[in-house]
C-alpha positions as MATLAB code, in Angstrom:
seq = 'XXXXXXXXXXXXXXXXXXXXXXXXXXXXXXXXXXXXXXXXXXXXXXXXXXXXXXXXXXXXXXXXXXXXXXXXXXXXXXXXXXXXXXXXXXXXXXXXXXXXXXXXXXXXXXXXXXX';
ca = [
      63.104  121.157   17.257;
      64.996  122.109   14.126;
      63.751  124.579   11.559;
      65.062  124.456    7.996;
      64.660  127.232    5.456;
      65.624  126.762    1.826;
      66.615  129.582   -0.499;
      68.111  130.048   -3.941;
      65.453  128.399   -6.043;
      63.746  129.839   -9.077;
      63.893  129.602  -12.830;
      66.980  128.529  -14.721;
      67.524  127.648  -18.354;
      68.559  124.173  -19.379;
      72.300  123.811  -19.036;
      72.446  126.572  -16.466;
      73.439  126.562  -12.819;
      71.763  127.310   -9.549;
      72.783  127.042   -5.906;
      70.395  126.118   -3.138;
      71.015  126.951    0.496;
      69.468  125.485    3.621;
      69.706  127.401    6.885;
      69.067  125.439   10.061;
      67.978  127.019   13.313;
      66.685  125.889   16.671;
      68.274  122.844   18.265;
      70.984  122.496   15.652;
      73.512  120.760   17.858;
      73.869  117.073   17.086;
      72.510  117.382   13.543;
      74.046  114.454   11.714;
      73.180  114.147    8.051;
      71.883  117.034    5.960;
      70.514  116.395    2.550;
      68.525  117.516   -0.429;
      65.537  115.764   -1.879;
      63.251  116.610   -4.761;
      59.717  115.842   -5.750;
      58.439  116.367   -9.260;
      54.691  116.660   -9.916;
      53.026  113.286   -9.575;
      56.186  111.548   -8.424;
      57.633  110.453   -5.134;
      60.221  112.415   -3.215;
      63.709  111.183   -4.046;
      67.108  111.700   -2.510;
      69.405  113.995   -4.484;
      72.435  114.326   -2.207;
      73.308  113.814    1.435;
      76.297  114.915    3.486;
      77.278  113.666    6.918;
      78.584  115.853    9.711;
      82.037  114.557    8.880;
      81.733  115.486    5.211;
      81.002  112.105    3.640;
      78.684  112.478    0.666;
      76.200  110.358   -1.222;
      74.553  111.291   -4.508;
      71.801  110.020   -6.712;
      73.352  108.540   -9.849;
      71.649  111.111  -12.042;
      73.446  114.051  -10.431;
      76.921  112.655   -9.845;
      79.520  114.939  -11.348;
      77.098  117.860  -11.673;
      76.013  118.603   -8.109;
      78.336  119.121   -5.140;
      76.704  119.168   -1.731;
      78.521  120.932    1.087;
      77.832  122.285    4.560;
      79.202  124.887    6.922;
      78.723  123.464   10.394;
      79.651  126.748   12.065;
      76.840  128.494   10.193;
      74.430  125.540   10.354;
      73.928  125.895    6.624;
      73.982  123.413    3.796;
      74.525  124.134    0.113;
      73.764  122.443   -3.156;
      75.319  123.939   -6.268;
      73.653  122.408   -9.295;
      75.180  122.519  -12.770;
      74.018  121.472  -16.217;
      70.364  121.425  -15.286;
      67.826  119.614  -17.386;
      64.063  120.292  -17.689;
      63.404  116.883  -16.164;
      64.854  118.203  -12.917;
      62.039  120.677  -12.450;
      60.728  119.917   -8.981;
      60.228  121.129   -5.465;
      63.511  120.719   -3.640;
      63.483  119.958    0.060;
      66.198  120.232    2.630;
      66.257  117.483    5.238;
      68.224  117.095    8.453;
      68.703  114.127   10.730;
      68.995  114.881   14.402;
      68.481  111.519   16.004;
      65.953  110.238   16.639;
      64.078  112.793   14.522;
      64.210  113.857   10.885;
      63.240  117.364    9.893;
      62.071  118.819    6.583;
      62.163  122.305    5.185;
      59.101  123.735    3.505;
      60.514  123.146    0.038;
      61.477  125.483   -2.756;
      60.503  125.406   -6.404;
      63.190  124.950   -9.042;
      62.070  125.206  -12.651;
      64.376  124.365  -15.534;
      63.192  125.733  -18.854;
      64.059  124.130  -22.160;
];
């Protein structure tokens, strides 16, 4: 089992920055991809950014150039600095981790961008 705990959420003004962290614990060996996903009210959960164990990254088009996912494998922690936020990005942000054959979710953290 892998447990994921997100931190760093909260309220930020439009145009501002915020950094999310995701701490993994438990059976963290062999975690492959770590990623961030978000779900706005009434909408589906969408991928924001994913990083492989080797450092390869993939971003949603809407965040390219503004978000920069990273991870510290020694600390089993992932990070998502987010710049130039917009009110439309208000959502619950979830950390996800792939440890084959299972995928694990954090409990989610609220990020609110005020206009």
